[in-house]
Short mmCIF file of C-alpha atoms in Angstrom, two decimals:
data_model
loop_
_atom_site.label_atom_id
_atom_site.label_comp_id
_atom_site.label_asym_id
_atom_site.label_seq_id
_atom_site.Cartn_x
_atom_site.Cartn_y
_atom_site.Cartn_z
CA MET A 871 -23.86 193.49 125.50
CA ASN A 872 -24.34 197.22 125.31
CA PRO A 873 -21.87 199.60 123.50
CA THR A 874 -20.12 200.55 126.74
CA ASP A 875 -19.46 196.91 127.54
CA ARG A 876 -18.16 196.33 124.03
CA PHE A 877 -15.83 199.31 124.29
CA LEU A 878 -14.50 198.24 127.66
CA ALA A 879 -14.02 194.68 126.42
CA ALA A 880 -12.08 195.92 123.38
CA ALA A 881 -10.00 198.24 125.56
CA LEU A 882 -9.18 195.35 127.86
CA LEU A 883 -8.03 193.23 124.92
CA VAL A 884 -5.86 196.04 123.57
CA PHE A 885 -4.38 196.69 127.00
CA ALA A 886 -3.63 193.01 127.51
CA THR A 887 -2.03 192.82 124.05
CA LEU A 888 0.20 195.81 124.81
CA CYS A 889 1.19 194.29 128.15
CA VAL A 890 2.20 191.03 126.48
CA ALA A 891 4.06 192.96 123.74
CA GLY A 892 5.96 194.99 126.35
CA ILE A 893 6.97 191.90 128.30
CA VAL A 894 8.08 190.09 125.12
CA HIS A 895 10.04 193.16 123.99
CA ILE A 896 11.89 193.54 127.31
CA VAL A 897 12.64 189.83 127.54
CA ALA A 898 13.88 189.76 123.93
CA ILE A 899 16.15 192.80 124.40
CA LEU A 900 17.70 191.27 127.52
CA ALA A 901 17.94 187.79 126.00
CA ILE A 902 19.59 188.67 122.68
CA PRO A 903 23.15 189.01 124.10
CA ARG A 904 22.80 185.56 125.68
CA LEU A 905 21.41 183.95 122.54
CA VAL A 906 24.19 185.05 120.20
CA GLU A 907 26.01 181.97 118.97
CA ALA A 908 29.49 183.50 118.55
CA ASP A 909 30.54 186.54 120.54
CA PRO A 910 33.52 188.70 119.43
CA PHE A 911 35.93 186.69 121.61
CA ALA A 912 34.85 183.46 119.93
CA ARG A 913 35.08 185.02 116.47
CA LEU A 914 38.55 186.45 117.12
CA SER A 915 39.68 183.14 118.61
CA ALA A 916 39.55 181.77 115.07
CA LEU A 917 42.38 184.19 114.20
CA THR A 918 44.55 184.09 117.29
CA GLU A 919 45.01 182.69 120.78
CA PRO A 920 45.22 184.41 124.19
CA GLY A 921 48.51 186.10 125.05
CA ARG A 922 49.59 186.89 121.49
CA MET A 923 49.39 190.11 119.52
CA GLN A 924 47.77 189.47 116.16
CA LEU A 925 47.49 191.96 113.33
CA LEU A 926 44.01 191.98 111.80
CA PRO A 927 43.58 192.05 108.00
CA ARG A 928 43.33 195.42 106.30
CA PRO A 929 39.64 196.40 106.05
CA ALA A 930 38.23 195.71 102.60
CA PRO A 931 34.87 194.59 101.23
CA GLY A 932 34.27 191.01 102.36
CA ALA A 933 37.17 190.95 104.83
CA PRO A 934 36.45 188.79 107.89
CA LEU A 935 36.37 191.71 110.29
CA PRO A 936 33.86 193.13 112.76
CA PRO A 937 31.28 195.34 111.01
CA PHE A 938 31.95 199.07 110.72
CA SER A 939 35.73 198.60 110.90
CA ASP A 940 37.48 201.84 109.94
CA PRO A 941 39.32 201.42 106.60
CA ALA A 942 41.89 204.03 107.70
CA VAL A 943 42.85 202.45 111.03
CA ALA A 944 45.25 199.53 111.46
CA ARG A 945 44.24 197.19 114.24
CA ALA A 946 45.84 194.44 116.26
CA VAL A 947 44.13 192.22 118.79
CA CYS A 948 45.31 190.39 121.87
CA LEU A 949 42.96 188.06 123.68
CA PHE A 950 43.34 187.36 127.37
CA ASP A 951 42.30 184.53 129.62
CA LEU A 952 43.00 185.30 133.25
CA SER A 953 42.01 181.88 134.57
CA LYS A 954 45.71 180.88 134.76
CA THR A 955 47.83 183.90 133.92
CA ALA A 956 47.66 187.68 133.87
CA LEU A 957 48.34 189.65 130.70
CA ARG A 958 51.04 192.24 130.21
CA LEU A 959 50.97 194.85 127.46
CA ALA A 960 54.13 196.88 127.17
CA GLY A 961 56.21 198.76 124.67
CA THR A 962 57.57 202.03 123.45
CA ILE A 963 55.31 204.19 121.35
CA ASP A 964 55.93 207.09 118.98
CA ALA A 965 55.58 210.59 120.35
CA ASP A 966 52.51 212.47 119.12
CA ARG A 967 51.27 209.60 116.97
CA LEU A 968 47.74 208.61 117.84
CA LEU A 969 47.53 205.13 119.33
CA MET A 970 44.44 203.77 121.07
CA LEU A 971 44.03 200.80 123.36
CA SER A 972 40.66 199.43 124.42
CA PHE A 973 40.11 196.69 126.96
CA ARG A 974 36.91 194.75 126.46
CA THR A 975 34.90 191.92 127.89
CA ARG A 976 34.50 188.88 125.69
CA ASP A 977 31.29 190.29 124.24
CA GLY A 978 33.18 193.39 123.09
CA HIS A 979 32.05 195.94 125.66
CA VAL A 980 34.70 198.45 126.66
CA PHE A 981 35.67 198.49 130.34
CA PHE A 982 38.75 200.67 129.90
CA ALA A 983 40.32 202.65 127.09
CA LEU A 984 43.26 204.98 126.72
CA THR A 985 45.29 206.74 124.08
CA ASP A 986 49.00 207.38 123.65
CA ARG A 987 48.62 210.44 125.90
CA ALA A 988 48.53 208.06 128.88
CA ALA A 989 52.08 206.88 128.19
CA VAL A 990 54.85 207.86 130.60
CA ARG A 991 57.95 208.94 128.70
CA ARG A 992 56.60 207.14 125.61
CA GLU A 993 56.38 203.87 127.56
CA LEU A 994 53.20 201.88 128.10
CA ASN A 995 53.21 199.16 130.71
CA ILE A 996 49.85 197.66 131.58
CA LEU A 997 49.08 194.55 133.60
CA VAL A 998 45.59 193.10 133.17
CA LEU A 999 44.56 191.04 136.18
CA SER A 1000 41.71 189.25 137.83
CA PRO A 1001 40.73 190.48 141.34
CA SER A 1002 42.42 187.48 142.98
CA GLN A 1003 45.64 188.05 141.00
CA LEU A 1004 45.70 191.71 142.06
CA GLU A 1005 45.22 190.69 145.67
CA GLU A 1006 48.09 188.24 145.38
CA ILE A 1007 50.40 190.87 143.90
CA GLU A 1008 49.53 193.41 146.54
CA THR A 1009 50.07 191.02 149.44
CA SER A 1010 53.38 189.71 148.09
CA ALA A 1011 54.71 193.12 147.04
CA GLY A 1012 57.52 194.77 149.01
CA THR A 1013 57.76 198.49 149.62
CA ASP A 1014 56.19 201.00 147.29
CA GLU A 1015 59.65 201.91 146.02
CA ASP A 1016 60.03 198.39 144.63
CA ALA A 1017 56.75 198.58 142.74
CA PRO A 1018 57.18 198.78 138.97
CA GLN A 1019 55.73 201.72 137.03
CA GLU A 1020 52.79 199.89 135.63
CA LEU A 1021 49.07 200.39 135.25
CA ARG A 1022 47.23 197.54 136.93
CA LEU A 1023 43.87 196.96 135.39
CA VAL A 1024 41.34 194.61 136.98
CA ALA A 1025 39.19 192.96 134.34
CA PRO A 1026 35.50 192.44 135.14
CA ALA A 1027 35.60 189.01 133.50
CA VAL A 1028 38.10 186.19 133.09
CA GLN A 1029 38.22 186.35 129.32
CA GLY A 1030 38.41 189.45 127.18
CA ILE A 1031 39.87 191.35 124.28
CA VAL A 1032 42.47 194.09 123.94
CA LEU A 1033 42.38 196.10 120.71
CA VAL A 1034 45.26 198.31 119.63
CA ASP A 1035 44.41 200.85 116.93
CA ALA A 1036 46.64 203.21 114.98
CA PRO A 1037 45.35 205.48 112.22
CA SER A 1038 46.84 205.63 108.78
CA PRO A 1039 46.12 209.23 107.79
CA LEU A 1040 47.40 208.66 104.26
CA PRO A 1041 47.18 205.41 102.28
CA GLY A 1042 50.97 205.20 102.05
CA GLU A 1043 51.26 205.24 105.83
CA TRP A 1044 49.46 201.94 106.31
CA PRO A 1045 52.65 199.85 106.83
CA GLY A 1046 53.77 202.33 109.49
CA ALA A 1047 50.41 202.11 111.26
CA GLU A 1048 50.63 198.32 111.26
CA GLU A 1049 54.16 198.51 112.65
CA ARG A 1050 53.00 200.82 115.45
CA VAL A 1051 50.22 198.53 116.65
CA MET A 1052 52.47 195.47 116.51
CA ARG A 1053 55.26 197.20 118.43
CA LEU A 1054 53.41 196.61 121.69
CA ARG A 1055 54.22 193.30 123.36
CA CYS A 1056 51.31 191.25 124.61
CA GLU A 1057 52.17 188.24 126.70
CA ALA A 1058 50.79 186.05 129.45
CA GLU A 1059 52.43 186.61 132.85
CA ALA A 1060 52.33 183.97 135.52
CA ILE A 1061 51.12 185.09 138.94
CA ALA A 1062 50.97 182.55 141.72
CA VAL A 1063 47.57 182.62 143.35
CA GLU A 1064 47.28 180.66 146.60
CA MET B 30 -18.16 189.42 127.40
CA ILE B 31 -19.36 187.93 130.67
CA TRP B 32 -16.93 189.53 133.12
CA TRP B 33 -17.73 193.06 131.93
CA GLY B 34 -21.48 192.61 132.54
CA ARG B 35 -23.20 194.83 135.04
CA THR B 36 -23.66 193.49 138.50
CA GLY B 37 -27.09 191.98 138.75
CA SER B 38 -29.09 190.05 141.24
CA ARG B 39 -27.85 186.70 142.55
CA PRO B 40 -30.08 184.64 140.23
CA ALA B 41 -28.79 186.66 137.29
CA GLN B 42 -25.16 186.07 138.31
CA LYS B 43 -25.76 182.34 138.62
CA SER B 44 -27.30 182.38 135.20
CA ARG B 45 -24.22 184.14 133.74
CA LEU B 46 -21.88 181.73 135.47
CA ARG B 47 -23.76 178.95 133.80
CA GLU B 48 -23.32 180.78 130.49
CA LEU B 49 -19.57 181.08 131.05
CA SER B 50 -19.23 177.43 131.74
CA THR B 51 -20.74 176.35 128.46
CA PRO B 52 -18.19 174.89 126.00
CA ARG B 53 -18.85 177.68 123.52
CA GLN B 54 -18.08 180.37 126.12
CA ILE B 55 -14.97 178.59 127.32
CA LEU B 56 -13.76 178.26 123.72
CA ALA B 57 -14.48 181.95 123.05
CA SER B 58 -12.54 183.01 126.14
CA PHE B 59 -9.65 180.73 125.25
CA SER B 60 -9.63 182.14 121.71
CA ARG B 61 -9.44 185.69 123.03
CA ILE B 62 -6.54 184.86 125.37
CA LEU B 63 -4.72 183.06 122.56
CA ALA B 64 -5.27 185.99 120.18
CA VAL B 65 -3.98 188.44 122.80
CA CYS B 66 -0.88 186.32 123.41
CA VAL B 67 -0.10 185.83 119.70
CA ALA B 68 -0.69 189.49 118.85
CA GLY B 69 1.37 190.60 121.86
CA ILE B 70 4.28 188.29 121.00
CA LEU B 71 4.30 189.43 117.35
CA LEU B 72 4.09 193.09 118.34
CA GLY B 73 6.83 192.67 120.94
CA LEU B 74 9.14 190.96 118.45
CA LEU B 75 8.40 193.62 115.82
CA LEU B 76 9.30 196.36 118.30
CA THR B 77 12.51 194.50 119.15
CA PHE B 78 13.39 194.12 115.46
CA LEU B 79 12.83 197.81 114.79
CA ALA B 80 14.82 198.86 117.85
CA ILE B 81 17.78 196.63 116.96
CA GLU B 82 17.91 196.59 113.17
CA ARG B 83 17.04 200.17 112.31
CA GLY B 84 19.69 201.62 114.61
CA THR B 85 17.31 204.23 115.92
CA GLY B 86 15.10 204.52 118.96
CA ILE B 87 15.88 204.11 122.63
CA GLY B 88 19.55 204.75 123.45
CA THR B 89 20.08 206.72 120.23
CA VAL B 90 20.54 210.48 119.94
CA GLU B 91 19.79 212.33 116.72
CA ALA B 92 21.75 215.39 115.61
CA GLY B 93 20.49 216.49 112.22
CA PRO B 94 20.94 213.53 109.85
CA TRP B 95 23.48 211.95 112.21
CA THR B 96 22.77 209.51 115.02
CA TYR B 97 24.96 208.16 117.78
CA ARG B 98 24.68 206.15 120.98
CA PRO B 99 26.22 208.00 123.94
CA SER B 100 26.55 204.91 126.12
CA ILE B 101 28.09 202.66 123.49
CA GLY B 102 31.72 202.88 124.56
CA THR B 103 31.15 203.10 128.27
CA THR B 104 30.60 200.72 131.15
CA GLU B 105 27.07 202.16 131.52
CA ILE B 106 25.96 200.71 128.21
CA ASP B 107 22.17 200.54 127.89
CA PRO B 108 20.34 197.25 127.19
CA TYR B 109 19.28 198.33 123.68
CA THR B 110 22.82 199.17 122.65
CA ARG B 111 24.05 195.95 124.24
CA ALA B 112 21.51 193.93 122.23
CA MET B 113 22.35 195.83 119.04
CA LEU B 114 26.07 195.11 119.47
CA ALA B 115 25.45 191.45 120.26
CA ARG B 116 23.39 191.16 117.10
CA SER B 117 25.89 192.94 114.84
CA GLY B 118 29.20 191.81 116.35
CA GLU B 119 30.49 195.37 116.06
CA LEU B 120 33.39 196.47 118.27
CA PRO B 121 32.63 200.17 118.88
CA LEU B 122 35.06 202.88 119.93
CA GLY B 123 35.59 203.30 123.65
CA ALA B 124 34.49 206.64 125.05
CA ALA B 125 38.15 207.56 125.69
CA GLU B 126 39.05 206.70 122.09
CA GLY B 127 36.45 208.79 120.33
CA LEU B 128 32.95 208.90 118.98
CA SER B 129 31.36 207.24 115.98
CA ILE B 130 28.27 208.81 114.41
CA THR B 131 26.18 207.48 111.56
CA ALA B 132 24.01 209.07 108.87
CA ARG B 133 21.33 207.05 107.13
CA GLY B 134 19.95 209.96 105.15
CA ASP B 135 20.43 213.59 104.20
CA SER B 136 19.78 216.78 106.15
CA ALA B 137 16.31 217.05 104.59
CA GLY B 138 15.32 213.85 106.35
CA ALA B 139 15.23 211.56 103.30
CA THR B 140 16.95 208.16 103.39
CA PHE B 141 19.99 207.90 101.12
CA ASP B 142 19.05 207.07 97.53
CA PRO B 143 21.86 205.17 95.77
CA GLY B 144 20.78 206.80 92.50
CA CYS B 145 21.62 210.27 93.80
CA ASP B 146 24.79 212.23 94.51
CA TYR B 147 25.28 213.83 97.91
CA VAL B 148 27.63 216.46 99.24
CA VAL B 149 28.90 216.35 102.82
CA ALA B 150 30.14 219.77 103.93
CA GLY B 151 30.46 221.94 107.00
CA ALA B 152 31.96 221.78 110.43
CA VAL B 153 33.45 218.76 112.12
CA PRO B 154 33.77 218.84 115.93
CA ARG B 155 37.29 219.17 117.25
CA ALA B 156 39.14 215.88 117.18
CA ARG B 157 42.73 214.80 116.82
CA TYR B 158 41.85 212.81 113.75
CA TRP B 159 38.62 212.01 111.92
CA THR B 160 37.52 209.70 109.15
CA LEU B 161 34.41 209.45 107.00
CA SER B 162 33.60 206.16 105.29
CA VAL B 163 30.79 204.49 103.34
CA HIS B 164 29.35 201.22 104.61
CA SER B 165 26.40 199.00 103.91
CA PRO B 166 23.76 199.18 106.67
CA GLU B 167 25.21 195.90 107.95
CA GLY B 168 28.66 197.48 108.31
CA ASP B 169 30.54 196.07 105.29
CA LEU B 170 32.70 198.37 103.23
CA VAL B 171 31.18 199.15 99.84
CA ALA B 172 33.18 197.71 96.94
CA ASN B 173 34.07 200.16 94.18
CA ALA B 174 36.47 200.27 91.23
CA ALA B 175 38.47 203.14 92.72
CA GLY B 176 39.25 201.15 95.86
CA ARG B 177 38.41 204.14 98.05
CA TYR B 178 36.30 203.48 101.11
CA GLY B 179 36.64 206.74 102.99
CA PHE B 180 38.51 209.96 103.66
CA THR B 181 40.65 211.01 106.59
CA SER B 182 41.11 214.48 108.02
CA ALA B 183 44.72 214.44 106.81
CA GLU B 184 44.14 213.64 103.15
CA ILE B 185 41.07 215.69 102.38
CA LEU B 186 41.30 218.55 99.88
CA ARG B 187 40.24 221.82 101.48
CA SER B 188 39.22 225.18 100.12
CA ALA B 189 41.13 228.38 100.88
CA ASP B 190 38.99 229.05 103.96
CA GLY B 191 39.71 225.61 105.38
CA GLY B 192 36.29 224.19 104.52
CA PHE B 193 35.76 220.98 102.62
CA GLU B 194 33.23 219.16 100.51
CA ILE B 195 33.02 215.42 100.05
CA ILE B 196 30.94 214.20 97.12
CA VAL B 197 29.35 210.79 97.68
CA ALA B 198 28.49 209.44 94.24
CA PRO B 199 28.76 206.21 92.26
CA ARG B 200 30.63 207.90 89.38
CA ALA B 201 33.83 209.92 89.54
CA ARG B 202 33.50 213.55 90.60
CA PRO B 203 36.17 216.27 90.84
CA GLY B 204 37.51 217.01 94.32
CA ASN B 205 36.92 214.72 97.28
CA TRP B 206 35.02 211.92 95.59
CA LEU B 207 33.80 209.15 97.88
CA PRO B 208 32.40 206.35 95.71
CA ASN B 209 29.41 204.36 96.92
CA GLY B 210 29.81 201.79 94.12
CA ASN B 211 26.73 199.85 93.20
CA ALA B 212 25.37 199.76 96.72
CA THR B 213 21.60 199.51 96.89
CA ARG B 214 21.69 200.94 100.41
CA PHE B 215 24.48 202.70 102.25
CA VAL B 216 25.25 204.69 105.37
CA LEU B 217 27.98 207.21 106.18
CA VAL B 218 30.06 206.82 109.33
CA LEU B 219 31.98 209.76 110.79
CA ARG B 220 34.51 208.83 113.48
CA LEU B 221 36.02 211.48 115.73
CA TYR B 222 39.17 210.12 117.35
CA ASP B 223 40.51 211.45 120.63
CA THR B 224 37.87 214.14 120.73
CA GLU B 225 37.15 216.27 123.78
CA LEU B 226 33.41 215.92 123.23
CA ASP B 227 31.46 214.48 126.12
CA THR B 228 28.17 213.56 124.51
CA ARG B 229 26.72 212.15 127.73
CA SER B 230 26.76 215.51 129.50
CA ALA B 231 26.28 217.71 126.41
CA PRO B 232 24.43 216.13 123.47
CA LEU B 233 25.74 217.01 120.03
CA ASP B 234 23.89 219.63 118.04
CA GLY B 235 23.20 219.00 114.37
CA THR B 236 24.76 222.36 113.46
CA ALA B 237 28.09 221.16 114.87
CA LEU B 238 28.18 218.34 112.33
CA PRO B 239 28.52 218.30 108.54
CA ARG B 240 25.43 218.96 106.45
CA ILE B 241 24.44 216.32 103.92
CA THR B 242 22.73 217.68 100.83
CA LYS B 243 21.28 215.82 97.88
CA LEU B 244 22.72 217.12 94.60
CA ARG B 245 21.19 215.33 91.64
CA CYS B 246 19.61 212.00 90.85
CA ARG B 247 19.74 209.85 87.76
#
């Protein structure tokens, strides 16, 4: 084999190795979310059940919380399972006090988020639904005047997570921040789906 | 290598085909394919590990010493960020809630040394509320005797011109002291809540974020 042949043979081997590496890398990146043993929904299910607002422990070293939790933000969680019921989040919030709500799939990805600025006259009223539940509500609803002032949110998956966050700007304000996140009601709401 | 040989006459090709079919040639070819597969798998897994564990690379934007992932709190989340979140179990801020940015080193480009003191100073982008906290690279809060894990925009001591300095150090320092305890490795996380920044259309500039300067080392 002459030098040119050797070079081309080596180049072919390197190219083939890089092709295999690229394929393995892409497959691994796409497969990791499916291979995780316990997603956030499963981890939080150890603390609470769907349709109930649950205050999470205050962040501290070793606390059983998701990584990178903010030590200056109180957090409550409400899981939802739309296979049988919808989920209603409602309550009165403080004026000009930051409050954040994020609606997530069971693997923690945000599909909708809002802050207290979205409240109407300090009231939040959100109904989380599956597409079939929304269809049922819309077909059985009367006139528009009868419709309640609520935000209807169609979840992309049957199960998911709602997080309610309130900052505690000063250490002494932590109890108030916890009270603000727990003031929102989170409850399952039956919707008859034919 | 047989298949890279120059095209020869028919008798020569037959002769080479005979060469290829010998057990030694078959074994050599099989060995090369096996080596390519093993090396490719190892390289692919190494690339995946670096992309996921180091928190840098595809899907990450750098702004001075700070990094962030623009798609992390959106429905258009990229596959690398999705894999990183699945691996860590982190529940990131939604885009409408704010932005979380991380520093793994100082403004000079050096990784944080737990034996050194650092000062964080400068501008913070407009936000309704911000916090700065110390975490391990895995996301745990860093234990320390003072029980302080971060600062908020409301509690920070400011100079007369409205500026601030936060000293990250294992031992007590005057002013805004943020202890990093006995951590062997740490990162700083700056969270901007209810900010008007839209990092997907206008990437953050490093000058818009606090500088991180190494002070002294023991």
